[in-house]
Coordinates of C-alpha atoms in Angstrom, one line a residue:
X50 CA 224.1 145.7 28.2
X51 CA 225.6 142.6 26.1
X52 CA 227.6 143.5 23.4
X53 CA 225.8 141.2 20.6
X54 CA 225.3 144.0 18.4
X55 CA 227.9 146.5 16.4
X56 CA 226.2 149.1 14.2
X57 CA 228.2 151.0 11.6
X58 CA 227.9 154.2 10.2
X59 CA 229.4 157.2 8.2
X60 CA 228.6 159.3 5.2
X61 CA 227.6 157.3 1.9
X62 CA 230.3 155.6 0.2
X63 CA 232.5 155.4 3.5
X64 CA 232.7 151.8 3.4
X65 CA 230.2 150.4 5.0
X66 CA 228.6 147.6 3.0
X67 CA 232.0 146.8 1.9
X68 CA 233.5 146.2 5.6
X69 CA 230.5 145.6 7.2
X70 CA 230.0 141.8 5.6
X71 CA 233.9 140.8 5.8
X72 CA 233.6 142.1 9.5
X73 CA 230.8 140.1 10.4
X74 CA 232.4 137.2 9.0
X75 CA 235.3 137.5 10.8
X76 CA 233.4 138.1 14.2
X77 CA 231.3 134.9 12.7
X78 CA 228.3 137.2 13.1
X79 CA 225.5 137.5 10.8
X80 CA 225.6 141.2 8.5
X81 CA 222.6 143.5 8.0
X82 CA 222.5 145.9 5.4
X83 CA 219.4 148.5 6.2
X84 CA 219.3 149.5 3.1
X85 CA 219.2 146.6 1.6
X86 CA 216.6 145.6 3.2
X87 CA 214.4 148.4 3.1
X88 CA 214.7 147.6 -0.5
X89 CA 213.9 144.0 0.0
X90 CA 210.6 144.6 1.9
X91 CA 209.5 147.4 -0.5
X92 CA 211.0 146.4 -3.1
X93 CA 211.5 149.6 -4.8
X94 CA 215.2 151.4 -4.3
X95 CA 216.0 154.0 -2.0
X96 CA 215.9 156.3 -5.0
X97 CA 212.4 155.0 -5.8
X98 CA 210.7 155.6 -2.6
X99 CA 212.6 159.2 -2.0
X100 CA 211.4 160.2 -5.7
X101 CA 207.8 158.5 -4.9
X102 CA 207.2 158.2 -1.4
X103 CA 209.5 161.3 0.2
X104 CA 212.4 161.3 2.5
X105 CA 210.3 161.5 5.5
X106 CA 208.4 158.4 4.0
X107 CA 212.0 156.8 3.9
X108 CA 213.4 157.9 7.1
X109 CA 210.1 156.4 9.2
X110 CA 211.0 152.9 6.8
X111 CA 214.2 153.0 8.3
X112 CA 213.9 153.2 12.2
X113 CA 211.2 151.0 12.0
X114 CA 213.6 148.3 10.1
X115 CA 216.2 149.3 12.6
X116 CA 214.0 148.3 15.6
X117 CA 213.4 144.8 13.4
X118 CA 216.8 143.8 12.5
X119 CA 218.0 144.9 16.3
X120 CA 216.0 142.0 17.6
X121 CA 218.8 139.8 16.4
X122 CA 221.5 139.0 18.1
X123 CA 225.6 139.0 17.4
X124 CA 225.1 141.3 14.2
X125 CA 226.1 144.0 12.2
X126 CA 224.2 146.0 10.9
X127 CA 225.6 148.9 8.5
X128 CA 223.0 151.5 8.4
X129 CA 222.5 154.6 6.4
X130 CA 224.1 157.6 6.1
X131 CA 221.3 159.7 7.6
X132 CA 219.8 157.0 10.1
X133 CA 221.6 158.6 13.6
X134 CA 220.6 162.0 12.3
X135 CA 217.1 161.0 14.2
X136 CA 217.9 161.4 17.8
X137 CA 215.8 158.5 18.4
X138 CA 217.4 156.4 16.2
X139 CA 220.5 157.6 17.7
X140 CA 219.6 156.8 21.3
X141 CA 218.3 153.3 20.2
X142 CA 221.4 152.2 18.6
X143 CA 223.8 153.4 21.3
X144 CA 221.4 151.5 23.9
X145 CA 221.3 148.4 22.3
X146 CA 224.9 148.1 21.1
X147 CA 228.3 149.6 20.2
X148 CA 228.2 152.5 17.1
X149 CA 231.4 152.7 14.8
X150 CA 231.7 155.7 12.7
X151 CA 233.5 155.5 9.4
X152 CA 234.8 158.6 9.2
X153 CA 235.7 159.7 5.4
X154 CA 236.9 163.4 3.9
X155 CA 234.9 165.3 1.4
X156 CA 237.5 165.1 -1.2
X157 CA 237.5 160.9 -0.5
X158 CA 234.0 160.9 -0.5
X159 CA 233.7 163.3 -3.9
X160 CA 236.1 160.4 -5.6
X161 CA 233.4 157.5 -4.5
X162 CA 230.1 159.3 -5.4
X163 CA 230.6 161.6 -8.4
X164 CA 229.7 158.9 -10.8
X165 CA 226.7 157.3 -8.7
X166 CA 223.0 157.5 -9.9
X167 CA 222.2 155.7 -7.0
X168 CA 222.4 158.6 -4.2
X169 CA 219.1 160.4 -4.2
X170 CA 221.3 163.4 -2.4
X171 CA 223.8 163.2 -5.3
X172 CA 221.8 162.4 -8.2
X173 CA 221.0 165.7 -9.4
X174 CA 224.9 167.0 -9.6
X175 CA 226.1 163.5 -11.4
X176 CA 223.5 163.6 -14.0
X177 CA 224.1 167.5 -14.7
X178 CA 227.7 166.5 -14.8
X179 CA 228.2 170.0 -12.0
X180 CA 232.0 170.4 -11.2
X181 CA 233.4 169.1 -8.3
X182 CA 233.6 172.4 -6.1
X183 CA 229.3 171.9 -5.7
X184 CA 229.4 168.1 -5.0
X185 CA 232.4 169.1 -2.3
X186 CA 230.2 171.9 -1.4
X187 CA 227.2 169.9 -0.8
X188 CA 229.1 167.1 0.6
X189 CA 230.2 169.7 3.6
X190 CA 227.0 170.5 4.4
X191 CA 225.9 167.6 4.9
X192 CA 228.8 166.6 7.1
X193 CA 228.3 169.9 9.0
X194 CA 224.8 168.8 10.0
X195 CA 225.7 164.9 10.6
X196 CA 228.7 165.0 12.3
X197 CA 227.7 165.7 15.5
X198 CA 225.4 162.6 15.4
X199 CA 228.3 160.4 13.9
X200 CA 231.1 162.0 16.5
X201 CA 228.9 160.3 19.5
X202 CA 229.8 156.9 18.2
X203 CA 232.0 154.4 20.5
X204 CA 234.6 154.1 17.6
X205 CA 236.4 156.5 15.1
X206 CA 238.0 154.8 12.3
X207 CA 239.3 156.8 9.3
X208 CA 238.3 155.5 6.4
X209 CA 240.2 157.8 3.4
X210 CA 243.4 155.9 2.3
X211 CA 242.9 152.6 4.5
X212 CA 242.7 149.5 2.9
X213 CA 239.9 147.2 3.9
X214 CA 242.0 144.1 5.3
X215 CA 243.7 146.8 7.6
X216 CA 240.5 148.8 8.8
X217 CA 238.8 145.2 9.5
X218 CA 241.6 143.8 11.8
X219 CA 241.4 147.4 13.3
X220 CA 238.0 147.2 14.4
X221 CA 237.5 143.3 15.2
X222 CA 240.5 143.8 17.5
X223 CA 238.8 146.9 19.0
X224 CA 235.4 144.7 19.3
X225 CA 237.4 141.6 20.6
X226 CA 238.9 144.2 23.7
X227 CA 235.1 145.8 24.3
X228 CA 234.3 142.1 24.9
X229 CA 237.0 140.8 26.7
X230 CA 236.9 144.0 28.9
X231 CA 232.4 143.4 29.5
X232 CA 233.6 139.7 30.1
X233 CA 235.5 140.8 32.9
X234 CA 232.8 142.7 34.5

């Protein structure tokens, strides 16, 4: 396999889109969003077509952009939160490139969501203003079902109280030994 292709992934608001362009640029790659570009094609948001359309609507949107944007090469391409969930999905990415899990805590991800309208699996509890013990609470159960999709990924990196220059240089050096190491073979 050539490694032309790193996908990230993590819960919502583990950093994601924020590393996931400055990364690129530093591997002089080209950056994917899949949500973003969902949104482009349809152009409705991802809280538009899971209100209009459904999840499972969304969720057959996203693997077949994820099969698209895979035909390109040296990217990265953050996808989202639920995308590896579909064993397909999962299978694809880990066949067609290297996986990076940004791995957050409840309580970190609590302090980046609570105030988002923008997370169709949050939306409810922000607008009702619920206390933090349901987000956490809904947060975990999430995680509970996800994690054994996001533990399969070729890279951990712990994303709570890291700051972004760090966590970048962190993976590109991990990515520039994966590559040194298949140039090698």
């Amino acid at each position: 396999m050539k490694l032309d292709k790193i996908y990230l992934t993590g819960f919502m608001t583990s950093g994601k889109s924020t590393i996931g362009p400055i990364l690129s640029n530093v591997l002089g790659w080209n950056y994917f969003d899949l949500d973003e570009e969902i949104v482009k094609e349809q152009e409705k948001t991802i809280d538009e077509i899971f209100s209009h359309e459904g999840e499972k609507v969304f969720r057959r949107l996203e693997s077949d952009k994820l099969i698209e944007l895979s035909n390109e090469s040296n990217c990265v391409i953050a996808l989202g939160g639920g995308t590896i969930i579909n064993e397909s999905n999962l299978s694809f990415v880990k066949a067609n490139g290297k996986l990076i899990y940004f791995k957050s805590s409840p309580d970190a991800i609590y302090s980046r969501i609570k105030n988002k309208l923008d997370r169709p699996l949050f939306k409810d509890l922000v607008l009702e203003n619920r206390p933090k013990e349901e987000f956490i609470k809904r947060i975990n159960d999430i995680l509970e079902k996800r994690e054994k999709y996001y533990s399969r990924a070729d890279i951990i990196v712990p994303t709570n109280n890291r700051d972004i220059g760090p966590t970048v240089d962190l993976i590109a050096n991990k990515i520039s030994k994966m590559l040194d190491e298949k140039n090698k073979n």
